[in-house]
PDB file of C-alpha atoms in Angstrom:
ATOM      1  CA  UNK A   1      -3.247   0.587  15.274  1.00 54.00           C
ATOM      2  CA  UNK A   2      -4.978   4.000  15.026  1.00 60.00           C
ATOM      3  CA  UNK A   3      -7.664   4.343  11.855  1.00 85.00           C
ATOM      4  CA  UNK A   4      -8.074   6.444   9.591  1.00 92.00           C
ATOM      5  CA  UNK A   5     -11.374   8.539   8.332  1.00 93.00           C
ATOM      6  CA  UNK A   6     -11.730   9.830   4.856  1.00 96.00           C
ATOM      7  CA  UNK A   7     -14.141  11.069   2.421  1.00 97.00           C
ATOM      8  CA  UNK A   8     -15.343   8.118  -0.442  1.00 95.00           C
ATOM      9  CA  UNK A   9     -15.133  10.078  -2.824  1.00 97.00           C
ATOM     10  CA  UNK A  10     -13.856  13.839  -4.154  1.00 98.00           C
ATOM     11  CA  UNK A  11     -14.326  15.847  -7.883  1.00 97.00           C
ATOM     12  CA  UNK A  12     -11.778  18.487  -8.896  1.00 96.00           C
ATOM     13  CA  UNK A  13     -11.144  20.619 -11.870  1.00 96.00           C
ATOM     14  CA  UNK A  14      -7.980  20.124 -14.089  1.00 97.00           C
ATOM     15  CA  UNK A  15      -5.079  23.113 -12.779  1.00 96.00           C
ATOM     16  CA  UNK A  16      -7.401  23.178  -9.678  1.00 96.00           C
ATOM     17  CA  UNK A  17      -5.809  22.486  -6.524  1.00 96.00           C
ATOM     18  CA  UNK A  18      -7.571  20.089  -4.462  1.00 97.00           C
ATOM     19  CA  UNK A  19      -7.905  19.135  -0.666  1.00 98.00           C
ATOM     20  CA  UNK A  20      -8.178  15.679   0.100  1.00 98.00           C
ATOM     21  CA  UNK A  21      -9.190  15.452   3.930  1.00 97.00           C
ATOM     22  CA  UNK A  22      -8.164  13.010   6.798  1.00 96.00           C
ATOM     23  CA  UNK A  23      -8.982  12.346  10.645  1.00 95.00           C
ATOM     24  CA  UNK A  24      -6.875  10.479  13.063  1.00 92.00           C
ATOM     25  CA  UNK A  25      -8.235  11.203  16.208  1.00 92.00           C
ATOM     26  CA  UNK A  26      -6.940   8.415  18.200  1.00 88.00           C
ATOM     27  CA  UNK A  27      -3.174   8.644  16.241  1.00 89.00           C
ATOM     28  CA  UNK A  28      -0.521   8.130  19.406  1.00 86.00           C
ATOM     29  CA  UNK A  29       2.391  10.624  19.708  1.00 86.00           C
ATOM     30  CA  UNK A  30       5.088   7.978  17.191  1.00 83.00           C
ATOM     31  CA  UNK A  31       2.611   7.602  14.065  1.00 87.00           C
ATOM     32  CA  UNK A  32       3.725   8.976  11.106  1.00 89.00           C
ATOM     33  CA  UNK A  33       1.404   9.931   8.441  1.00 92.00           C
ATOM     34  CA  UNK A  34       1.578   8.597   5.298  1.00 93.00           C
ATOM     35  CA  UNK A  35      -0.403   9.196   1.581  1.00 96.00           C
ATOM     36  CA  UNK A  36      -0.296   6.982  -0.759  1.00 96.00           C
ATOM     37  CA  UNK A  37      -2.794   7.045  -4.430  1.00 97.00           C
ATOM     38  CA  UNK A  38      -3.680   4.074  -6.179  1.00 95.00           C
ATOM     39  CA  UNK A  39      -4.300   4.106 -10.351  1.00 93.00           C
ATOM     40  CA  UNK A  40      -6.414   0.981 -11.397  1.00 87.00           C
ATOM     41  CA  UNK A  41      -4.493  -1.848 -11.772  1.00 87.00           C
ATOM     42  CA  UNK A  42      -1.408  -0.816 -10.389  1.00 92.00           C
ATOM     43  CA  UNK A  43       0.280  -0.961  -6.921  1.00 94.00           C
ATOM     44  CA  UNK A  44       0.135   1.800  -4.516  1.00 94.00           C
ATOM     45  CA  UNK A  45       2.747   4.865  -5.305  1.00 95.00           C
ATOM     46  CA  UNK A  46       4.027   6.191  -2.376  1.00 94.00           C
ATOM     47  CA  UNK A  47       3.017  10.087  -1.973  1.00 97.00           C
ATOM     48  CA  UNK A  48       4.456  12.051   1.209  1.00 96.00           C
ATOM     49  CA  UNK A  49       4.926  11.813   4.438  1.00 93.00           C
ATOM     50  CA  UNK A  50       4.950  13.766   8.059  1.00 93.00           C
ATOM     51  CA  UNK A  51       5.594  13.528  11.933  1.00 92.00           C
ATOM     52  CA  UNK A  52       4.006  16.844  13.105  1.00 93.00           C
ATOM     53  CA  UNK A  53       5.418  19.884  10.711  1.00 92.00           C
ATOM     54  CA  UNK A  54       4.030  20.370   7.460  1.00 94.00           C
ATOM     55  CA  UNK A  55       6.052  18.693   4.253  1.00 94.00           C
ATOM     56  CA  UNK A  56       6.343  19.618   0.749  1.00 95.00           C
ATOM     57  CA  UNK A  57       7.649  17.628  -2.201  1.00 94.00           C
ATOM     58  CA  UNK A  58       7.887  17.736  -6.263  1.00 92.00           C
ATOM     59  CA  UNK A  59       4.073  15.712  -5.544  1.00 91.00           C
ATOM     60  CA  UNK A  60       2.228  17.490  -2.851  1.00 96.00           C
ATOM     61  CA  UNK A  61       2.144  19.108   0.195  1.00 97.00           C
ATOM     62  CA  UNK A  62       1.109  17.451   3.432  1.00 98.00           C
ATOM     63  CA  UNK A  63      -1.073  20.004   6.131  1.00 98.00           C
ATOM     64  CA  UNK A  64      -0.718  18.870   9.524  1.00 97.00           C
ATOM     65  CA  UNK A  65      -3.044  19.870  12.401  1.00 97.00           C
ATOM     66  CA  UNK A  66      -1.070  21.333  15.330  1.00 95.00           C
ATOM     67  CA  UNK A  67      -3.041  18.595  17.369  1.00 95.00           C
ATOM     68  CA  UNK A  68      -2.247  16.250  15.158  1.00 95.00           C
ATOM     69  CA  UNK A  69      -5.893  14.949  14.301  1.00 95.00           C
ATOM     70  CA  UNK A  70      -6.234  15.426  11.041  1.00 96.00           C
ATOM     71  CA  UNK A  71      -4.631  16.479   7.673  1.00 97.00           C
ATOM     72  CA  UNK A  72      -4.646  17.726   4.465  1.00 98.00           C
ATOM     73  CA  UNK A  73      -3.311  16.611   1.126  1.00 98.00           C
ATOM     74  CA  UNK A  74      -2.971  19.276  -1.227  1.00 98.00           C
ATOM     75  CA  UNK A  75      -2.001  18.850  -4.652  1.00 97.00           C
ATOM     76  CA  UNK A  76      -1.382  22.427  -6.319  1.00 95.00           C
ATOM     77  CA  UNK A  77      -3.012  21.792  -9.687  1.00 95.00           C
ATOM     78  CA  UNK A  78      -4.712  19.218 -10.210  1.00 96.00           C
ATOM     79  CA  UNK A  79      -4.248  16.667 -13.683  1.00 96.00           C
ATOM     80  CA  UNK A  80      -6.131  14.554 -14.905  1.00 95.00           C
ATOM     81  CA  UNK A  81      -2.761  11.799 -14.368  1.00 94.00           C
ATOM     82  CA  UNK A  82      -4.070  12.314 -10.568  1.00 96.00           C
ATOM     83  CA  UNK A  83      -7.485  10.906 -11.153  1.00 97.00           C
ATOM     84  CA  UNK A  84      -6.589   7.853  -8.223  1.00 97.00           C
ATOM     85  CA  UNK A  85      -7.589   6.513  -5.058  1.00 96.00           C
ATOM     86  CA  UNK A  86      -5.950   8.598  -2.509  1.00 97.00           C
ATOM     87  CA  UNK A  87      -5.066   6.517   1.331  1.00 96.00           C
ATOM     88  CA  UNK A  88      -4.319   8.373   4.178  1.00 95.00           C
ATOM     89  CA  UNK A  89      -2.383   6.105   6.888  1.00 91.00           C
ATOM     90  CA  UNK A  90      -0.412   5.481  10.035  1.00 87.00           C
ATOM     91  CA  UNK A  91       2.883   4.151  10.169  1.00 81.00           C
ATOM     92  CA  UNK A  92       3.021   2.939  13.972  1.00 71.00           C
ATOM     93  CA  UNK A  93       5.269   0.572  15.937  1.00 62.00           C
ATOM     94  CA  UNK A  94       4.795  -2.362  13.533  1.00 61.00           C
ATOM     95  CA  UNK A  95       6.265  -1.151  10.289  1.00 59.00           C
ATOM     96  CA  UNK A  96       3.531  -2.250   8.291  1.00 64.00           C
ATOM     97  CA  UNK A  97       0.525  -0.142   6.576  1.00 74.00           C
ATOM     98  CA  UNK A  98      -2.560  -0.927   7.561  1.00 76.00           C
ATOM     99  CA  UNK A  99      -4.980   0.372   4.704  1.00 81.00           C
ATOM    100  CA  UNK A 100      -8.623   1.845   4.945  1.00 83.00           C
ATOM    101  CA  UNK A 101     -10.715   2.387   1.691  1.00 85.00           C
ATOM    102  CA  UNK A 102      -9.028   5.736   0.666  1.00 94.00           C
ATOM    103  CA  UNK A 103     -11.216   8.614  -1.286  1.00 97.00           C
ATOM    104  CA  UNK A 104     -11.398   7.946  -5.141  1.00 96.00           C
ATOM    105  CA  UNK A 105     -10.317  11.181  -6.661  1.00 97.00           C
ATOM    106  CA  UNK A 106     -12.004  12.450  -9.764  1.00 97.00           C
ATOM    107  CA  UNK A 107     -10.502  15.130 -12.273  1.00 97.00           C
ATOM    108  CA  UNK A 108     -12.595  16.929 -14.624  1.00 96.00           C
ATOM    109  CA  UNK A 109     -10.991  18.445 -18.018  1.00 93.00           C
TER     110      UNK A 109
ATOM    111  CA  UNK B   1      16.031   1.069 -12.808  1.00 60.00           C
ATOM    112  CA  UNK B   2      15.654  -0.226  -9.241  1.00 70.00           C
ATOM    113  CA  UNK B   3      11.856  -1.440  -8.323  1.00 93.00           C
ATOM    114  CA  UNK B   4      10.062  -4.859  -7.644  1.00 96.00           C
ATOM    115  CA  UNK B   5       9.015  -6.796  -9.662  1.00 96.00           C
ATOM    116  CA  UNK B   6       5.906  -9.409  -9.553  1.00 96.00           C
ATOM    117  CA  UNK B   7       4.804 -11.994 -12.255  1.00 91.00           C
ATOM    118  CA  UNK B   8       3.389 -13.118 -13.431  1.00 92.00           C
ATOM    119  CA  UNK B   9       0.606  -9.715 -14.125  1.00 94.00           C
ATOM    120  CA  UNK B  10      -2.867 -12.273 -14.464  1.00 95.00           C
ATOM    121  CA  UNK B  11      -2.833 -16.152 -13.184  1.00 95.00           C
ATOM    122  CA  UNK B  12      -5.345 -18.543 -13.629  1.00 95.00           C
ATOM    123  CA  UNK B  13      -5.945 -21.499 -11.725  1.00 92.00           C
ATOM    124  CA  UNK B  14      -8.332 -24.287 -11.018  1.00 92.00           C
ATOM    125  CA  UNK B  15     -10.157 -24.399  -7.550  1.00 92.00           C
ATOM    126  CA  UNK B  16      -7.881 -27.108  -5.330  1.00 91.00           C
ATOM    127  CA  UNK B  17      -4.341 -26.585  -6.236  1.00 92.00           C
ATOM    128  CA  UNK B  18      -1.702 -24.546  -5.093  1.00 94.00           C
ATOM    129  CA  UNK B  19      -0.280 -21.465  -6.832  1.00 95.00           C
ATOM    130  CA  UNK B  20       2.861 -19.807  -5.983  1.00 96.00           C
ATOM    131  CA  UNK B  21       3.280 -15.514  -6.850  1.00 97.00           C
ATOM    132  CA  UNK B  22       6.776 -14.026  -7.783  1.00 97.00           C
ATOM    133  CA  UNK B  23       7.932 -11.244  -5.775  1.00 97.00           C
ATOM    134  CA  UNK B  24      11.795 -10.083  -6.303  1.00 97.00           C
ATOM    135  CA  UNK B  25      13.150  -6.560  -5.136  1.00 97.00           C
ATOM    136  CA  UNK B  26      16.151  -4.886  -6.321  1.00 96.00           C
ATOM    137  CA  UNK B  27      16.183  -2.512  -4.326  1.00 95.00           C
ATOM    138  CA  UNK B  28      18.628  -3.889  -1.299  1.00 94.00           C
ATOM    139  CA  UNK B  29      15.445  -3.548   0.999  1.00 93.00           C
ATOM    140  CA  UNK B  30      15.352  -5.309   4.553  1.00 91.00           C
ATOM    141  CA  UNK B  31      11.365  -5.584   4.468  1.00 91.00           C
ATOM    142  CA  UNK B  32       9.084  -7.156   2.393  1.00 93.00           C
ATOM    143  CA  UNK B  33       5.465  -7.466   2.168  1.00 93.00           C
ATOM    144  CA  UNK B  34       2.264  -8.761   0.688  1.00 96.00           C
ATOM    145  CA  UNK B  35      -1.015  -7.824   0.744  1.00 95.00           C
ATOM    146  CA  UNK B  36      -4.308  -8.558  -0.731  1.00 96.00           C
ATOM    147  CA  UNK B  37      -6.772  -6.153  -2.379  1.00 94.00           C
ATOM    148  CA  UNK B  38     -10.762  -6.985  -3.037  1.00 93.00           C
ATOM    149  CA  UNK B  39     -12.303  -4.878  -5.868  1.00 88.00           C
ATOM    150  CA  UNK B  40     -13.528  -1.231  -3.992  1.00 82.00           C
ATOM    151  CA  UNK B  41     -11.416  -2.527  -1.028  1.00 84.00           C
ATOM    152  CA  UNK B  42      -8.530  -0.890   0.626  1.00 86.00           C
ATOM    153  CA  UNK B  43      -5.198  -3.521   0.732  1.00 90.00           C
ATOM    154  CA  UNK B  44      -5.120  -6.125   3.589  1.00 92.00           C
ATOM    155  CA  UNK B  45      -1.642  -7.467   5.210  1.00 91.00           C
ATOM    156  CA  UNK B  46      -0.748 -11.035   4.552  1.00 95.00           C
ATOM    157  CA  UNK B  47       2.670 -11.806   5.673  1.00 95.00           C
ATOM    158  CA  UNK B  48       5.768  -9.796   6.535  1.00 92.00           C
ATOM    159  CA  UNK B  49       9.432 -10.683   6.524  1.00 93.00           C
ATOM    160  CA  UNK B  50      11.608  -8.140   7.974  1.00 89.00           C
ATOM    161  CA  UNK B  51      14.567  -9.994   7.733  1.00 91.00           C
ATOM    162  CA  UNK B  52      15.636 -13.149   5.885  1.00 94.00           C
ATOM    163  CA  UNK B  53      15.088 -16.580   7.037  1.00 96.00           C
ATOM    164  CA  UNK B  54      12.006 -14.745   9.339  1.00 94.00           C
ATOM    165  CA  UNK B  55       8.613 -13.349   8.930  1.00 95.00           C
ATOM    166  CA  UNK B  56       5.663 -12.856  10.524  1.00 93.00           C
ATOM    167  CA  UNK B  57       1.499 -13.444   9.975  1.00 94.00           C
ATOM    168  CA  UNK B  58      -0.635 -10.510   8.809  1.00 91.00           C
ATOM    169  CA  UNK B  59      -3.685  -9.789   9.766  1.00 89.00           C
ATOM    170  CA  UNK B  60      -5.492 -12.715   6.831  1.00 94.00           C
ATOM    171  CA  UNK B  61      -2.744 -14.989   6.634  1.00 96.00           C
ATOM    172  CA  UNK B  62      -4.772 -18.263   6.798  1.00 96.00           C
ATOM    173  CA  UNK B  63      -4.470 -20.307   3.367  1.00 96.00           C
ATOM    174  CA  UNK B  64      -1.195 -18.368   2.761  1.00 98.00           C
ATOM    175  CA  UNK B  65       2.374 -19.213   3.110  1.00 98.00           C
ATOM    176  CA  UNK B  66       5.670 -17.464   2.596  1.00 98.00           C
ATOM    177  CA  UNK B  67       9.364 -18.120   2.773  1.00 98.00           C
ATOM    178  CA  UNK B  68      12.445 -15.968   2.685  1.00 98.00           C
ATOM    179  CA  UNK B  69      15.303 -17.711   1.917  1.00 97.00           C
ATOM    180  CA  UNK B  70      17.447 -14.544  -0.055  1.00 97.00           C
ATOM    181  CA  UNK B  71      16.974 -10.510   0.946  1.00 96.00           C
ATOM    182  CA  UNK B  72      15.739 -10.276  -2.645  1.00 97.00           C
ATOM    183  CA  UNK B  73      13.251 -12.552  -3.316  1.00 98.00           C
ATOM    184  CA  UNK B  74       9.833 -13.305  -1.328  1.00 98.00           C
ATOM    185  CA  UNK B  75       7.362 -15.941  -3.009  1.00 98.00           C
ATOM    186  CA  UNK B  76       3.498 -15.884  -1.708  1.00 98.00           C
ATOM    187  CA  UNK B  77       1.712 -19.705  -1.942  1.00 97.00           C
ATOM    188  CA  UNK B  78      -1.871 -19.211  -2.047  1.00 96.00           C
ATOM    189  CA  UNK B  79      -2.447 -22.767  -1.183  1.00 95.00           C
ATOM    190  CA  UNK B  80      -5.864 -24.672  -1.840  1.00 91.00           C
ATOM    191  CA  UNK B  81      -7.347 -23.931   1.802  1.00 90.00           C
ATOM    192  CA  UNK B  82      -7.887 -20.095   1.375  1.00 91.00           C
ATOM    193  CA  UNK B  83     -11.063 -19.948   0.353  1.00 91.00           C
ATOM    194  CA  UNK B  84     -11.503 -17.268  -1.446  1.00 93.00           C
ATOM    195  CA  UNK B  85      -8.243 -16.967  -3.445  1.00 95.00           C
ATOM    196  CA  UNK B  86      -9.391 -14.659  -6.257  1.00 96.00           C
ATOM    197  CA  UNK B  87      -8.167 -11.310  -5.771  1.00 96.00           C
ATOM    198  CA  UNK B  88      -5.041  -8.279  -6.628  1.00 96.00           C
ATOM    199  CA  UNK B  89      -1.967  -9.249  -4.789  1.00 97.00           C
ATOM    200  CA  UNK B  90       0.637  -6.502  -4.273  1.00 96.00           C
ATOM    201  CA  UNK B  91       4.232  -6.463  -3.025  1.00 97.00           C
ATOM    202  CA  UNK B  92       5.947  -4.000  -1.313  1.00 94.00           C
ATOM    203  CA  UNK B  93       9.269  -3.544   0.301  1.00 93.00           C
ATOM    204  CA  UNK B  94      11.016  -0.959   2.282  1.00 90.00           C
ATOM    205  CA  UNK B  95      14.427  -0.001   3.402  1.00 86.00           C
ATOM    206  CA  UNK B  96      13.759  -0.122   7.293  1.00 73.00           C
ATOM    207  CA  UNK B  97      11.607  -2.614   9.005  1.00 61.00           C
ATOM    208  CA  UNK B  98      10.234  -0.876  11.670  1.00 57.00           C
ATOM    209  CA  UNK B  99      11.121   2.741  10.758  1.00 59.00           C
ATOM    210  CA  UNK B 100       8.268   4.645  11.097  1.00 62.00           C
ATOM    211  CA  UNK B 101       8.984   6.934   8.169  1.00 74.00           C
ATOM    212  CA  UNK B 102      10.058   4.741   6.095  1.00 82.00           C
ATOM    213  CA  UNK B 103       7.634   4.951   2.672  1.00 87.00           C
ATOM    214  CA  UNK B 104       6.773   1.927   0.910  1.00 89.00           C
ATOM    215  CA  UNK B 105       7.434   0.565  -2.567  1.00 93.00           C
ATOM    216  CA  UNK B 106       5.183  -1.706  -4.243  1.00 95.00           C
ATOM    217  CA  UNK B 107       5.206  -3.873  -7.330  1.00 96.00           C
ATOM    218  CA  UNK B 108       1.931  -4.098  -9.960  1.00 95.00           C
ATOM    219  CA  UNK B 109       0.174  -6.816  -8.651  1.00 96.00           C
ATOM    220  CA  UNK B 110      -0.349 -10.100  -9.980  1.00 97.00           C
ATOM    221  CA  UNK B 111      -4.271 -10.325 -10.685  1.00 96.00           C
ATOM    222  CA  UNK B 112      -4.970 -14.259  -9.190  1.00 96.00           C
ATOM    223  CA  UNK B 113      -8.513 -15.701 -10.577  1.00 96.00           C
ATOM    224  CA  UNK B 114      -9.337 -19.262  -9.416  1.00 94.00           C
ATOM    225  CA  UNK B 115     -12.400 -21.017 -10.704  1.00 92.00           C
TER     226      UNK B 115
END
């Protein structure tokens, strides 16, 4: 399965909007792209998610390199509710998620 | 209110014996999941089932077993030969086994500590 690369880490101002990064060089032509965030002690919360044009929901917006290489999570104005661990990932031919570290996202009042 | 459900939310055990996690969906999903998180680590795939009576190893399924005897319902044992049993445990399920854009939906984790 292709891997992910993110940043460890990000800061952000509250009502800010912030860009949370991702590469996926090697991700093959059926790999969706998924974003998930993760509060402490709680499961994963499913985000958004893309093939190749870019997506919007009530959440955030999804960039999408034409290439398909990379993207961009955007969330419009930042809160400090998003304060989370943010994973970028590849839905392939298995089904299954196969999570990396994720950038920890930090909002500042 | 649809969602899964996993209990119980902290479990203690002793080192040696067996413990068995709760995961039940409500959600009329064809796939469930678990998978294990360390502290400052991303999560790791255990088991699979995408259908009932079948699933399939993760990527650390050693010291693990699973059954899947009803759509709803899909109980981790954490048996005494993992050896390093203490850690988050998360469910998930989704509506389409092997579709691609299918999101996830996880429970909150049952917090296993085994001394």
């Amino acid at each position: 399965d292709a891997k992910t690369t993110q940043p460890n880490s990000m800061e952000s101002n509250e009502e800010e909007p912030v860009h949370l990064p991702c590469n996926h060089s090697t991700i093959s032509g059926t790999d969706y792209i998924h974003w998930y965030r993760q509060l402490p002690s709680q499961g994963p919360e499913y985000v958004i998610h893309g093939l190749t044009s870019n997506v919007n929901n009530r959440m955030a917006s999804l960039a999408i390199a034409e290439d398909r290489k990379s993207s961009t999570l955007i969330l419009h104005r930042a809160t400090l509710r998003d304060a989370a661990v943010y994973y970028c990932i590849l839905r392939g031919s298995q089904g299954n998620l196969i999570f990396g570290k994720g950038t920890k996202l930090s909002v500042k009042p | 209110d649809g969602g899964i459900t996993q209990s119980p939310k902290y479990l203690f055990r002793k080192e040696g014996q067996n413990v068995t996690l709760s995961c039940e969906q409500n959600l009329n999903h064809d796939a469930m999941y678990w998978y294990r998180q360390d502290p400052g680590q991303g999560l790791r795939l255990i088991y699979y089932s995408q259908i009932v009576n079948d699933f399939q190893k993760g990527d650390i399924a050693e010291g693990y077993s699973v059954s899947r005897e009803k759509k709803e319902s899909f109980p981790l044992t954490v048996t005494s030969a993992q050896k390093n049993p203490t850690a988050f445990y998360l469910c998930a399920s989704s509506i389409i086994p092997t579709g691609y854009n299918s999101p996830l939906h996880f429970g909150n984790g049952t917090r296993l500590t085994v001394t």
